[in-house]
Amino acid sequence: MTDTALESLYAYPADRTWVTANFVSSVDGAVSVDGRSAGLGSPADRKIYLLGRELADVVMVGAATVLIEGYRGATRARPLPIAVVTTRGSLTPDLPLFTDTAVPPIVITCEAARMPELPAEVIVAGDTEVDLKVAVAELAARGLHRINLEGGPRLFGSMVAEGLVDALNLTVAPVLAVGDSSRIAHGSVIPPVDLALASVLRADDVLLLRYQRRNSS
């Protein structure tokens, strides 16, 4: 596919807030190899990952993923803010997320969190836990309607449980990872969420799947 056709296929709907989750998984459901998702990566997955950021207004990610994956801030020509969700004081101002960025990140937390002083815009959403509906509404109020959810599994599971995920871009890597890796969504047991398959692309042995929640339009 041409880049233009790919952008059209993965484009966000206009005139509404929309959350698209982006994950890579092994054939047997592992979300990482040796603790990091990079072990499942490929050029095709990287292309979709970067496209997801190009089309979005903001990246939403959990603090654990920021620490494990070594997230840096936005340094592109069109700086994309990173919104980090955390209920603990695990973020420190010396992280690359804060020191290597062209735009201050957004930290979404709760009243009970003991946060150090950070070079970021801090949104307090909830008392003892982050209220994710409030978090999404706060991002939308800032004009950040196209939300690219990059993990991790616990945040993704919580977002699904709250009915906040509209679509999923899932890369299936052609490996069997076995091990004790988490699945892409983790959390409390909820009724299954019905998805519609929106598209399937193949790059050699890698599958690039797009799903949409059936009641999202």
XYZ file of C-alpha atoms in Angstrom:
217
model
C 0.000 0.000 0.000
C 1.047 3.584 -0.568
C 1.634 5.778 2.487
C -1.435 7.810 1.545
C -3.645 4.717 1.395
C -2.246 3.481 4.698
C -2.962 6.822 6.377
C -6.523 6.747 5.048
C -7.040 3.202 6.335
C -5.805 4.016 9.852
C -7.268 7.529 10.093
C -9.264 8.597 13.128
C -12.933 9.537 12.720
C -13.558 13.264 12.523
C -15.429 15.373 15.061
C -15.346 13.060 18.074
C -13.025 11.737 20.747
C -11.617 8.351 19.759
C -9.229 5.983 21.535
C -7.199 3.550 19.439
C -5.030 1.019 21.264
C -1.846 -0.214 19.617
C -0.226 -3.511 20.602
C 2.048 -6.219 19.267
C 1.611 -9.832 20.347
C 3.237 -13.164 19.587
C 1.105 -15.868 17.983
C 0.669 -17.470 21.415
C -0.432 -14.188 23.022
C 2.732 -12.874 24.669
C 3.013 -9.102 24.856
C 6.785 -9.045 25.332
C 10.038 -10.982 25.067
C 12.549 -10.565 27.901
C 10.203 -8.021 29.432
C 10.005 -5.654 26.447
C 7.721 -5.399 23.429
C 10.714 -4.630 21.190
C 11.471 -8.354 21.107
C 8.317 -8.828 19.013
C 8.924 -5.914 16.680
C 9.399 -5.825 12.912
C 9.718 -3.130 10.239
C 6.000 -3.450 9.474
C 5.026 -3.107 13.129
C 7.360 -0.125 13.488
C 5.717 1.549 10.500
C 2.232 1.171 12.003
C 3.525 2.289 15.409
C 4.930 5.501 13.939
C 1.820 6.031 11.807
C -0.325 5.759 14.943
C 1.667 8.580 16.485
C 1.559 10.631 13.296
C -2.239 10.499 13.135
C -2.896 11.079 16.850
C -3.165 14.190 18.992
C -1.719 12.543 22.090
C -0.121 9.295 23.242
C -1.620 7.763 26.389
C 0.529 5.281 28.306
C 0.933 3.823 31.773
C 3.877 4.774 33.980
C 5.155 1.175 34.174
C 5.433 1.040 30.383
C 7.274 4.364 30.358
C 9.843 2.962 32.788
C 10.203 -0.484 31.197
C 10.362 0.707 27.581
C 12.484 3.799 28.297
C 10.043 6.309 26.831
C 11.369 9.631 25.613
C 9.362 12.751 24.983
C 8.257 14.158 21.651
C 11.091 15.466 19.482
C 9.460 15.472 16.037
C 8.575 18.453 13.850
C 4.979 18.183 15.146
C 5.519 17.554 18.858
C 3.099 14.940 20.171
C 2.438 15.161 23.918
C 2.820 11.990 25.970
C 0.110 11.565 28.628
C 1.305 9.231 31.388
C -1.208 7.615 33.740
C 0.085 6.880 37.243
C -1.341 6.315 40.724
C 2.095 6.229 42.379
C 5.104 8.493 42.630
C 7.285 6.330 40.385
C 8.046 9.084 37.882
C 11.098 11.240 38.515
C 12.164 14.466 36.762
C 15.415 12.935 35.475
C 13.638 10.466 33.170
C 14.197 10.914 29.392
C 10.453 11.472 29.128
C 11.029 14.844 30.791
C 14.632 15.660 29.843
C 14.509 14.725 26.141
C 11.342 16.299 24.782
C 10.160 19.223 22.689
C 6.874 19.554 24.565
C 6.136 18.986 28.261
C 4.445 15.635 28.947
C 1.086 15.361 30.687
C 0.914 13.382 33.924
C -2.547 12.042 34.819
C -2.768 11.014 38.450
C -5.042 10.953 41.503
C -5.276 12.908 44.760
C -3.723 10.108 46.836
C -0.562 9.849 44.726
C 2.608 11.278 46.217
C 4.102 12.886 43.155
C 7.436 14.689 43.114
C 7.688 18.040 41.372
C 7.738 17.263 37.657
C 8.303 19.394 34.530
C 4.882 18.423 33.212
C 1.256 19.444 33.138
C -0.389 17.478 35.932
C -4.044 16.445 35.713
C -5.652 15.129 38.897
C -8.444 12.735 37.951
C -9.902 10.844 40.902
C -9.207 10.401 44.599
C -7.430 7.086 45.280
C -7.386 5.778 41.697
C -7.233 7.517 38.337
C -10.732 8.010 36.948
C -10.084 7.133 33.311
C -13.321 8.655 32.050
C -12.288 11.950 33.610
C -8.791 11.513 32.168
C -10.107 11.082 28.613
C -12.495 14.020 29.082
C -9.622 16.211 30.310
C -7.540 15.351 27.262
C -10.487 16.108 24.985
C -11.021 19.435 26.748
C -7.477 20.336 25.689
C -8.282 19.561 22.059
C -6.585 16.150 22.230
C -9.377 14.044 20.745
C -7.355 11.445 18.814
C -5.869 9.320 21.578
C -3.228 6.710 20.772
C -3.164 4.210 23.659
C 0.198 2.428 23.807
C -0.171 0.343 26.958
C 0.584 -1.299 29.103
C -1.725 -4.288 29.547
C -3.167 -3.121 32.882
C -4.041 0.349 31.589
C -5.485 -1.180 28.411
C -7.596 -3.602 30.458
C -8.881 -0.774 32.650
C -9.713 1.365 29.618
C -11.625 -1.546 28.050
C -13.510 -2.140 31.316
C -14.594 1.509 31.329
C -15.810 1.296 27.716
C -13.254 3.840 26.561
C -11.464 1.913 23.790
C -12.958 2.358 20.334
C -10.439 0.455 18.217
C -7.430 -1.838 18.402
C -4.483 -2.061 16.041
C -2.896 -5.453 16.726
C 0.299 -6.726 15.126
C 0.711 -10.494 15.344
C 4.397 -11.400 15.319
C 5.250 -14.795 13.761
C 6.860 -16.243 16.878
C 5.954 -18.500 19.791
C 7.232 -16.715 22.889
C 5.976 -19.143 25.595
C 7.313 -17.889 28.974
C 5.250 -15.987 31.535
C 4.608 -12.760 29.624
C 1.337 -10.922 30.176
C -1.430 -10.800 27.578
C -2.172 -7.442 25.915
C -5.066 -6.679 28.294
C -5.008 -7.473 31.994
C -7.390 -6.688 34.841
C -10.727 -7.542 36.355
C -13.020 -10.019 34.617
C -15.588 -8.197 32.476
C -18.152 -9.315 29.894
C -16.466 -9.881 26.510
C -16.364 -6.818 24.253
C -17.566 -7.578 20.723
C -15.227 -6.385 17.970
C -15.565 -6.074 14.211
C -12.571 -6.826 11.993
C -11.905 -3.633 10.036
C -8.872 -4.669 7.980
C -6.104 -7.236 7.606
C -2.697 -6.490 6.110
C 0.200 -8.878 5.656
C 3.894 -8.038 5.543
C 5.801 -11.270 4.924
C 4.773 -13.420 7.915
C 3.528 -10.518 10.065
C -0.209 -9.820 10.341
C -1.459 -6.277 10.919
C -5.027 -6.386 12.211
C -7.481 -3.562 12.826
C -10.522 -4.096 15.021
C -13.297 -1.706 15.993
C -15.777 -1.976 18.832
C -19.139 -2.712 17.248
C -20.996 0.081 19.051
C -18.396 2.699 18.075
C -19.189 4.818 15.039
